[in-house]
Coordinates of C-alpha atoms and ligand atoms in Angstrom, one line a residue:
X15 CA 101.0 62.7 79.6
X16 CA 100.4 65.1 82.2
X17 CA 101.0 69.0 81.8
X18 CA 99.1 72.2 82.6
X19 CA 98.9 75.4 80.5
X20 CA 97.3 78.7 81.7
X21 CA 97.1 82.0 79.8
X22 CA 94.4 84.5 81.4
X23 CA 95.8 87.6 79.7
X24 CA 93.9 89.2 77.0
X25 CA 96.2 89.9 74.3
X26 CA 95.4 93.3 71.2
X27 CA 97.9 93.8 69.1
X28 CA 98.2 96.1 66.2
X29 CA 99.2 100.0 65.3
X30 CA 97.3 101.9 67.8
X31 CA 95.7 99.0 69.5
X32 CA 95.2 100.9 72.8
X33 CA 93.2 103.7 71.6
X34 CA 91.0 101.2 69.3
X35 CA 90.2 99.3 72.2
X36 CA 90.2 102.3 75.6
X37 CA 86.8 100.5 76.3
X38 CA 88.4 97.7 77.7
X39 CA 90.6 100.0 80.6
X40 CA 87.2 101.2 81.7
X41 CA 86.8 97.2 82.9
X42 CA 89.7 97.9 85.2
X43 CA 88.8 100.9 87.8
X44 CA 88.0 104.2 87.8
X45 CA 92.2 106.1 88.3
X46 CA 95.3 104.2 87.1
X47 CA 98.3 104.4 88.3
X48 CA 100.9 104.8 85.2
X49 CA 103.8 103.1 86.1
X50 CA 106.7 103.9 83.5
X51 CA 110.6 103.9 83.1
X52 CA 112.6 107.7 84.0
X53 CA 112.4 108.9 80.2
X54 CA 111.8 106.6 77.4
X55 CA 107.4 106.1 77.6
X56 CA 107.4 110.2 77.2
X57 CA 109.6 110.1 74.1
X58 CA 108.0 107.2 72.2
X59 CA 104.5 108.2 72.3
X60 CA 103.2 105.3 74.7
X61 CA 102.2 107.4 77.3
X62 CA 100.8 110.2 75.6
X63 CA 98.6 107.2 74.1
X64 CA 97.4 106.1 77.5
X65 CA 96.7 109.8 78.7
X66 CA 94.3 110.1 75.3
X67 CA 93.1 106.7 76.2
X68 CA 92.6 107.1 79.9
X69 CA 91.0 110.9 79.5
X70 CA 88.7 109.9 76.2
X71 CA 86.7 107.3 79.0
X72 CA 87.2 110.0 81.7
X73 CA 89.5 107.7 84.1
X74 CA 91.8 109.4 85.9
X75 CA 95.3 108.6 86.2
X76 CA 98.5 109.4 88.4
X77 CA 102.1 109.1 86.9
X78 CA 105.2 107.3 88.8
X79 CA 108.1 107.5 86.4
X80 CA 110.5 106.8 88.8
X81 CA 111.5 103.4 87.7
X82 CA 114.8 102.1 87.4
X83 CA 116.8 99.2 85.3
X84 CA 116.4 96.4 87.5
X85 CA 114.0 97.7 90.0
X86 CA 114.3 97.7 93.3
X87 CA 111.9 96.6 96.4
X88 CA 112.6 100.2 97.3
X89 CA 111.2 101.5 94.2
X90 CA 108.4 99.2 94.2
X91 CA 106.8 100.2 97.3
X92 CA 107.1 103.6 96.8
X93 CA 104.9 103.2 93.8
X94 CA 102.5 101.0 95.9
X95 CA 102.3 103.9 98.1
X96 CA 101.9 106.2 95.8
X97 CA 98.9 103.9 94.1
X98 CA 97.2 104.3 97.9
X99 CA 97.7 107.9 98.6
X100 CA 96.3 108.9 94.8
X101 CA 93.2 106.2 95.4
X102 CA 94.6 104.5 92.7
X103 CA 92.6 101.7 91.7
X104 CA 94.1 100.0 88.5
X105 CA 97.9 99.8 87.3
X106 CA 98.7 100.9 83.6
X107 CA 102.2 99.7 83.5
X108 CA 103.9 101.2 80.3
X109 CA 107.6 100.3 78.9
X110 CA 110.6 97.6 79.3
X111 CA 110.3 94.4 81.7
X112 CA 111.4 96.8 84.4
X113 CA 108.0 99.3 84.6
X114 CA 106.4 96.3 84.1
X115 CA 107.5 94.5 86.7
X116 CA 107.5 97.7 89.3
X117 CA 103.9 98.1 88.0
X118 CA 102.9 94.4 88.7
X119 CA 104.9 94.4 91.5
X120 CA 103.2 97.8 93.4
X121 CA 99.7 96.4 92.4
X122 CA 100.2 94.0 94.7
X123 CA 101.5 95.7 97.5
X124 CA 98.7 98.0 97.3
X125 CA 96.5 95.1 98.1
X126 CA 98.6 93.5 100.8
X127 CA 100.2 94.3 103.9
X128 CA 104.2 93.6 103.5
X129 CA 107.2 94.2 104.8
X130 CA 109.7 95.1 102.8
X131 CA 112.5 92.1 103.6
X132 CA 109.5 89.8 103.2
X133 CA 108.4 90.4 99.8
X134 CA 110.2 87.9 98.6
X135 CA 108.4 85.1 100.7
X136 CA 105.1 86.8 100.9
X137 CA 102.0 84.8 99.4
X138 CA 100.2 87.2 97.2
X139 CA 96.4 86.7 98.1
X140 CA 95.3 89.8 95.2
X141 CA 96.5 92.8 93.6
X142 CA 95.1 95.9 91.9
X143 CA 94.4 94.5 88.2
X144 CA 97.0 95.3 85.3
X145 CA 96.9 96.4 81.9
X146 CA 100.6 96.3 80.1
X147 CA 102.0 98.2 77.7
X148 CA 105.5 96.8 76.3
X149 CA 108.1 98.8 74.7
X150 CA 110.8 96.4 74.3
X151 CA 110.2 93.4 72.6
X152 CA 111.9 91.0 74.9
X153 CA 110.7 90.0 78.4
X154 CA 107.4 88.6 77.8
X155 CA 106.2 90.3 81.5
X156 CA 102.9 91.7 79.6
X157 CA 101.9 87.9 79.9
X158 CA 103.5 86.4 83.1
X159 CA 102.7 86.2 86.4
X160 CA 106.5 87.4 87.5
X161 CA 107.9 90.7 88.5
X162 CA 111.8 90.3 89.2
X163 CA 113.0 92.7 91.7
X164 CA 116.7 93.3 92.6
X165 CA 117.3 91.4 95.7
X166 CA 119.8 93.4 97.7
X167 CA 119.9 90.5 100.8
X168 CA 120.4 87.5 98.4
X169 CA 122.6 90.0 96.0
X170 CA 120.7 88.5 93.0
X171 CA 117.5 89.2 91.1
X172 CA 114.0 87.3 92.5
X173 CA 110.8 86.8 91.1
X174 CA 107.8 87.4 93.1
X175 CA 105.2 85.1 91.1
X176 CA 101.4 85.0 91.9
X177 CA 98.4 84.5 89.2
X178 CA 97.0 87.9 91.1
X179 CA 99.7 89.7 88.7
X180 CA 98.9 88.1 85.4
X181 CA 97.8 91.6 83.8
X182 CA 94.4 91.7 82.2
X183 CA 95.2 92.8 79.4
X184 CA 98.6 93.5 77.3
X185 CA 98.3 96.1 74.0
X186 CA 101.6 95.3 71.7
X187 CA 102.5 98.2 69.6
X188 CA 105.6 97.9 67.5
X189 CA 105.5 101.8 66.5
X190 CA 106.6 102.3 70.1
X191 CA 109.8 100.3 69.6
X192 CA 111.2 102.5 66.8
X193 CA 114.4 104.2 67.9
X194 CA 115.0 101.9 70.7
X195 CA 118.4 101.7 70.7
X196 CA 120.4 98.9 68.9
X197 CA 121.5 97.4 72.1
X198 CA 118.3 97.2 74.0
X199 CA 116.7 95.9 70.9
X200 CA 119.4 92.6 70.9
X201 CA 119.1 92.1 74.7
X202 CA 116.2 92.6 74.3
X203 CA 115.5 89.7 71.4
X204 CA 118.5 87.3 73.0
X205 CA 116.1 87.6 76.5
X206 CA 112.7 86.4 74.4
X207 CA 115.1 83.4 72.3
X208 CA 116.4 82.4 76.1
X209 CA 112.9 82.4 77.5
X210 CA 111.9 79.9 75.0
X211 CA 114.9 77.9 74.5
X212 CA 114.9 77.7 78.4
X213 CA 111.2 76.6 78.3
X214 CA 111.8 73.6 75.8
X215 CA 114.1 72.8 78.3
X216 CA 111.9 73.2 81.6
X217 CA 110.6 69.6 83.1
X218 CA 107.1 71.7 82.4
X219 CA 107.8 72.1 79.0
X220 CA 104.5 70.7 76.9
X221 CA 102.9 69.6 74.1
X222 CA 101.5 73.2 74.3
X223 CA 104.1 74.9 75.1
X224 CA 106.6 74.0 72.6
X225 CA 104.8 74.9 69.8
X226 CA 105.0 78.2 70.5
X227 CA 108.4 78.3 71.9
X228 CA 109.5 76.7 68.7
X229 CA 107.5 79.8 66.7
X230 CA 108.7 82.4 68.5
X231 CA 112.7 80.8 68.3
X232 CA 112.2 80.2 64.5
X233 CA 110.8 84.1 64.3
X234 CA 113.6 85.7 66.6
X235 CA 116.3 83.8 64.3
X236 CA 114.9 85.1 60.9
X237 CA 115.8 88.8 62.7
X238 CA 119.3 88.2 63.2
X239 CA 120.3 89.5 60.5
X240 CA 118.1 92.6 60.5
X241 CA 119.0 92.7 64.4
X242 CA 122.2 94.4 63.8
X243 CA 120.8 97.4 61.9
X244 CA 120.1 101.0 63.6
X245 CA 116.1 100.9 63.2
X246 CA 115.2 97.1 61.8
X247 CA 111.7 98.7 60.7
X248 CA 107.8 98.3 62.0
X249 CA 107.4 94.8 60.4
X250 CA 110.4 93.3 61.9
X251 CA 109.8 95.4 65.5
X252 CA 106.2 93.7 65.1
X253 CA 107.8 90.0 64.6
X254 CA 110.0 90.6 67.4
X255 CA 106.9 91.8 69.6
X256 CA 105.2 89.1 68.6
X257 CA 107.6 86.3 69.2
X258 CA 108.6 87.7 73.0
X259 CA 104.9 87.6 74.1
X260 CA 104.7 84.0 72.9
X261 CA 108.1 83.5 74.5
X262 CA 106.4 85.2 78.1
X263 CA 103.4 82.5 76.9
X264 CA 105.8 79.7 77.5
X265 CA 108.0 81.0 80.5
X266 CA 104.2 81.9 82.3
X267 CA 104.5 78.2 82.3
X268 CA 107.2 76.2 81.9
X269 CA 109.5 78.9 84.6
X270 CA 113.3 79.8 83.3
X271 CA 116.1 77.5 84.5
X272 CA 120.1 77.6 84.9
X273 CA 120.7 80.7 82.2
X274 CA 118.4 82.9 83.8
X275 CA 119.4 81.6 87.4
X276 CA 123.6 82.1 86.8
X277 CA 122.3 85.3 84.8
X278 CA 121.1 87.2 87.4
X279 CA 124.8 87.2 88.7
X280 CA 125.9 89.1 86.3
X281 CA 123.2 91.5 86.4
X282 CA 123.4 92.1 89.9
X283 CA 127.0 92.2 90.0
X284 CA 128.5 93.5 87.0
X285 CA 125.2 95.6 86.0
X286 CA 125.3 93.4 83.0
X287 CA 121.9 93.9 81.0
X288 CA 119.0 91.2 81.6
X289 CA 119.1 90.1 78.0
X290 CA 122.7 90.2 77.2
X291 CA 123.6 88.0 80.3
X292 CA 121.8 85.1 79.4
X293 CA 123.2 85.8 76.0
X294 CA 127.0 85.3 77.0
X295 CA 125.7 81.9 79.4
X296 CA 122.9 80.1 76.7
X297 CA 125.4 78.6 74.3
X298 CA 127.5 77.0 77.2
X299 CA 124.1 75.8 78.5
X300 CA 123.3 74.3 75.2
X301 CA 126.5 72.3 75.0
X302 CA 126.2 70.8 78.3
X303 CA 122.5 69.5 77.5
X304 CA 123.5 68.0 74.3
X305 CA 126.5 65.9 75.9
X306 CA 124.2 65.1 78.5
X307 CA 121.3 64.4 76.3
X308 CA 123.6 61.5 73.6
X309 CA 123.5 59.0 77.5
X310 CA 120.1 59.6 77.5
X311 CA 119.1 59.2 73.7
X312 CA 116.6 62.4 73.8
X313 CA 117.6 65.4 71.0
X314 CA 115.8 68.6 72.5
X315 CA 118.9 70.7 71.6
X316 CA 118.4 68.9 67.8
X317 CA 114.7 70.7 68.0
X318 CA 116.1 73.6 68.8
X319 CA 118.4 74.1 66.2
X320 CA 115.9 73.3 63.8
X321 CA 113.3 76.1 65.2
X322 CA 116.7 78.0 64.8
X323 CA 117.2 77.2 61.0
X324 CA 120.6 76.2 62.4
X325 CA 123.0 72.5 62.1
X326 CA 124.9 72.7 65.2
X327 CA 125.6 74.7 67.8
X328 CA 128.8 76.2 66.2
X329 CA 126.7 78.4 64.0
X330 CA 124.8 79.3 67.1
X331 CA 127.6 80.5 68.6
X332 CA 128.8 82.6 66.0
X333 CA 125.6 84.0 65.2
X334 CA 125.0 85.0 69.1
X335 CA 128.6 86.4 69.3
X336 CA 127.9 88.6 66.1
X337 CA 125.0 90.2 68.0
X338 CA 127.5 90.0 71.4
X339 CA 130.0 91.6 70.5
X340 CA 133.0 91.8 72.7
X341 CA 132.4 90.0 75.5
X342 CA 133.1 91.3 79.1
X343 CA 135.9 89.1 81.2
X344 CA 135.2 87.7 84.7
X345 CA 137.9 86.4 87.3
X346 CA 137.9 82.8 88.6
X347 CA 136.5 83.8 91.7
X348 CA 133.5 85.8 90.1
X349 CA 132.7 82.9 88.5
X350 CA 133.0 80.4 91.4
X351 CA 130.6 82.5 93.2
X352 CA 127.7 82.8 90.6
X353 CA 128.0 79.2 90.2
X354 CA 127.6 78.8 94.2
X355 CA 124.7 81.7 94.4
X356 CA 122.7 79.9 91.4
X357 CA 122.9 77.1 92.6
X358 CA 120.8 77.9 95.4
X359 CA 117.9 79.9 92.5
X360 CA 115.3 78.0 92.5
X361 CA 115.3 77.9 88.9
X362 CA 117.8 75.6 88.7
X363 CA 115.2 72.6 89.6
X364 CA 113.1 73.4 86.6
X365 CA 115.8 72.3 84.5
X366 CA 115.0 68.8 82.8
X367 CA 118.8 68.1 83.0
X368 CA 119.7 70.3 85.5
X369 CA 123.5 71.0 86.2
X370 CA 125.2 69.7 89.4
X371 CA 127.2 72.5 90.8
X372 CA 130.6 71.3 89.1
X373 CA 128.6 71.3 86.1
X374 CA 127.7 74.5 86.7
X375 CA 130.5 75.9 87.3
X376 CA 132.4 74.3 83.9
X377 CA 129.6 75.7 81.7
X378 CA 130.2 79.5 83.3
X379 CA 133.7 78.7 82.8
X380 CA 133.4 78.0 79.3
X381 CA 130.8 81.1 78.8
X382 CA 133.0 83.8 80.6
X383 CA 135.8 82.2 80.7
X384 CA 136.8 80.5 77.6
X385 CA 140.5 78.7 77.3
X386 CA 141.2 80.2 80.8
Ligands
NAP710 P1 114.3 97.8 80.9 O1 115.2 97.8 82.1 O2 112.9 97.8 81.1 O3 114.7 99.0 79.9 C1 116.0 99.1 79.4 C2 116.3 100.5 78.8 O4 115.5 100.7 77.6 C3 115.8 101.6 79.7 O5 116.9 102.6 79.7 C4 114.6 102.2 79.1 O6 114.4 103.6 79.3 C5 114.8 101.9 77.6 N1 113.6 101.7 76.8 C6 112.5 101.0 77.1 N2 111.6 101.0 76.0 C7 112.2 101.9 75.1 C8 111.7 102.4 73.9 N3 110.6 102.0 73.3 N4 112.5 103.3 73.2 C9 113.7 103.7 73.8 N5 114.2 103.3 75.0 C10 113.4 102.4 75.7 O7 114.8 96.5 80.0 P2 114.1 95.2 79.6 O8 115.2 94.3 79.1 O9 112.9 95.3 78.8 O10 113.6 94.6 81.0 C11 114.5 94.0 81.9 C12 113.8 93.6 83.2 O11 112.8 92.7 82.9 C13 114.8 92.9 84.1 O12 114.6 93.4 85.4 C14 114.4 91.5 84.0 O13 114.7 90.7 85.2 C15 112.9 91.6 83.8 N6 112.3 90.4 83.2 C16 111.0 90.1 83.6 C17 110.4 89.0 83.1 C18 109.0 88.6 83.6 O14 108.4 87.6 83.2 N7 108.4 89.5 84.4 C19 111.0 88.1 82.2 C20 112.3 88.5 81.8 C21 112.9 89.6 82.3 P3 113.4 104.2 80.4 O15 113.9 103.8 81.8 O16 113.5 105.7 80.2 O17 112.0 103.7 80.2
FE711 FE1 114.3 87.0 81.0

């Protein structure tokens, strides 16, 4: 058996863990860059935090809180150049997958000499190191090596993936995740359950690897329930922390495949959130492996619903449309072309039983389209 498993992220967790442990920023530079969302770090006490943090060791620090949902190549090299002009020379990227991803994303191209419509092709030789600071619990970018930008040329989403932006360190604080909105916080959870489901399901998946996909599946499940009221609570914030980091543990190495490749259609196009559209596509997804999977006598979608605490993909289905809600309608011909446009994602290889594109194309037809 031959796999590979890397995880150079230091991970503290625990109620105040980034006071506790300031020491460790002084490891990364001398002025950080803060890289958070418009509104929410300011509210939820993560960046007052950092400040305390960053001026108790006597690091300075410069604030870009211009980023957006979904951020965009735009967005990301203004905060690079605002990293250069301030002589910053570490990024402290606080908030959702978005800030983190701008914040990863800008620490590289304050390293490297880019142009903008070849960022997505560039090969990332270093960047400016990283400490993250999550306030959703859903992504998993405090421990992966991605940063997905909106792609306005390929109208999708694309990762630009090096080991240069693995942060140094992530600090996981569930305190900063009460009062996030019941929404975000489902996304949110649906985006951490995809991540691993899709790992078990990655030709890279491992004997490593699916132990803690299966953990952090098994976790996420035993929240449904608590999921769908307006503040779940610290312990149940913390579980949900916990299990998306291990869920951006198995991703950092096993890569997403067809959800997250047919979801970014429906991010891009229909502004549909990250989370919640690989949430409307996973149970389709699921169905197609386990037809597939009775020719070839494997039963990965079996160990799934196990980690799930689930018999069959029915109740998976009604639990996920529970958390769904009403789901949004698509036309025949949105759907044709995200099947054509995933097709060509390159996460579509990593698939173990990848779609072909008629495949592809029946499961977003059952998943947007049902009965149609
Ligand atoms: P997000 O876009 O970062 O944030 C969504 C919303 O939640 C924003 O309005 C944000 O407000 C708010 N918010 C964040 N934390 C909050 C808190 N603690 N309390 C109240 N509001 C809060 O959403 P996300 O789902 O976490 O990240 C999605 C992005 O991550 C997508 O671009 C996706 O492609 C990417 N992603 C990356 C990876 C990876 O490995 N790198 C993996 C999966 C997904 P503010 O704007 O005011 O902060
Ligand atoms: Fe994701």
């Amino acid at each position: 058996m031959k796999f590979m498993y890397t995880m150079p992220v230091k991970i503290i967790a625990g109620e105040g863990c980034l006071n506790e442990n300031r020491a460790l920023l002084m490891e990364l530079g001398r002025k950080a860059l803060i890289v958070t969302g418009k509104q929410s770090a300011q509210k939820n006490g993560s960046y007052a935090d950092a400040v305390k943090a960053l001026e108790a060791n006597g690091q300075g620090f410069f604030l870009y809180d211009k980023v957006m949902s979904n951020p965009t190549v735009d967005c990301v090299f203004d905060a690079a150049e605002a990293a250069k002009r301030e002589s910053c020379d570490f990024v402290l990227a606080i908030g959702g997958g978005s800030p983190l991803d701008a914040g990863k994303a800008a620490a590289a191209l304050a390293v490297n000499a880019v142009e903008k419509d070849a960022i997505f092709r560039f090969s990332c030789a270093g960047a400016l190191p990283i400490a993250a600071v999550p306030t959703t619990a859903g992504t998993g970018s405090e421990v992966t090596q991605y940063a997905i930008l909106t792609n306005h040329a390929a109208q999708t989403k694309t990762s630009v993936a090096s080991p240069a932006l693995f942060p140094r360190f992530a600090f996981l604080d569930g305190r900063y995740m009460r009062g996030l909105s019941r929404a975000v916080t489902i996304n949110t959870a649906i985006d951490a359950l995809s991540h691993s489901i899709e790992g078990m399901l990655s030709v890279r998946a491992s004997v490593l690897s699916d132990p803690m996909a299966k953990n952090s599946i098994k976790a996420i499940a035993e929240c449904f329930r608590a999921l769908k009221e307006d503040e779940p609570g610290l312990p149940v914030r913390e579980k949900l922390l916990h299990a998306s980091t291990l869920a951006g543990m198995v991703i950092a190495n096993t890569g997403t495949t067809a959800v997250h490749a047919a979801g970014y259609q429906l991010t891009y196009h229909r502004n549909i959130d990250h989370g919640r559209a690989n949430g409307l596509l996973i149970g389709a997804y699921l169905r197609f492996v386990e037809k597939k999977e009775k020719s070839l006598g494997t039963d990965r979608v079996g160990e799934i619903l196990a980690a799930l605490g689930m018999r069959n993909l029915d109740e998976f289905d009604a639990a996920l449309n529970g958390l769904l809600g009403e789901r949004e309608r698509f036309s025949a011909a949105e759907i044709e072309g995200y099947a054509e446009a995933a097709m060509r994602a390159k996460n579509i290889a990593n698939a173990a039983i990848a779609p072909q594109k008629q495949e592809l194309l029946a499961i977003l037809q059952n998943a947007l389209a049902p009965g149609a």
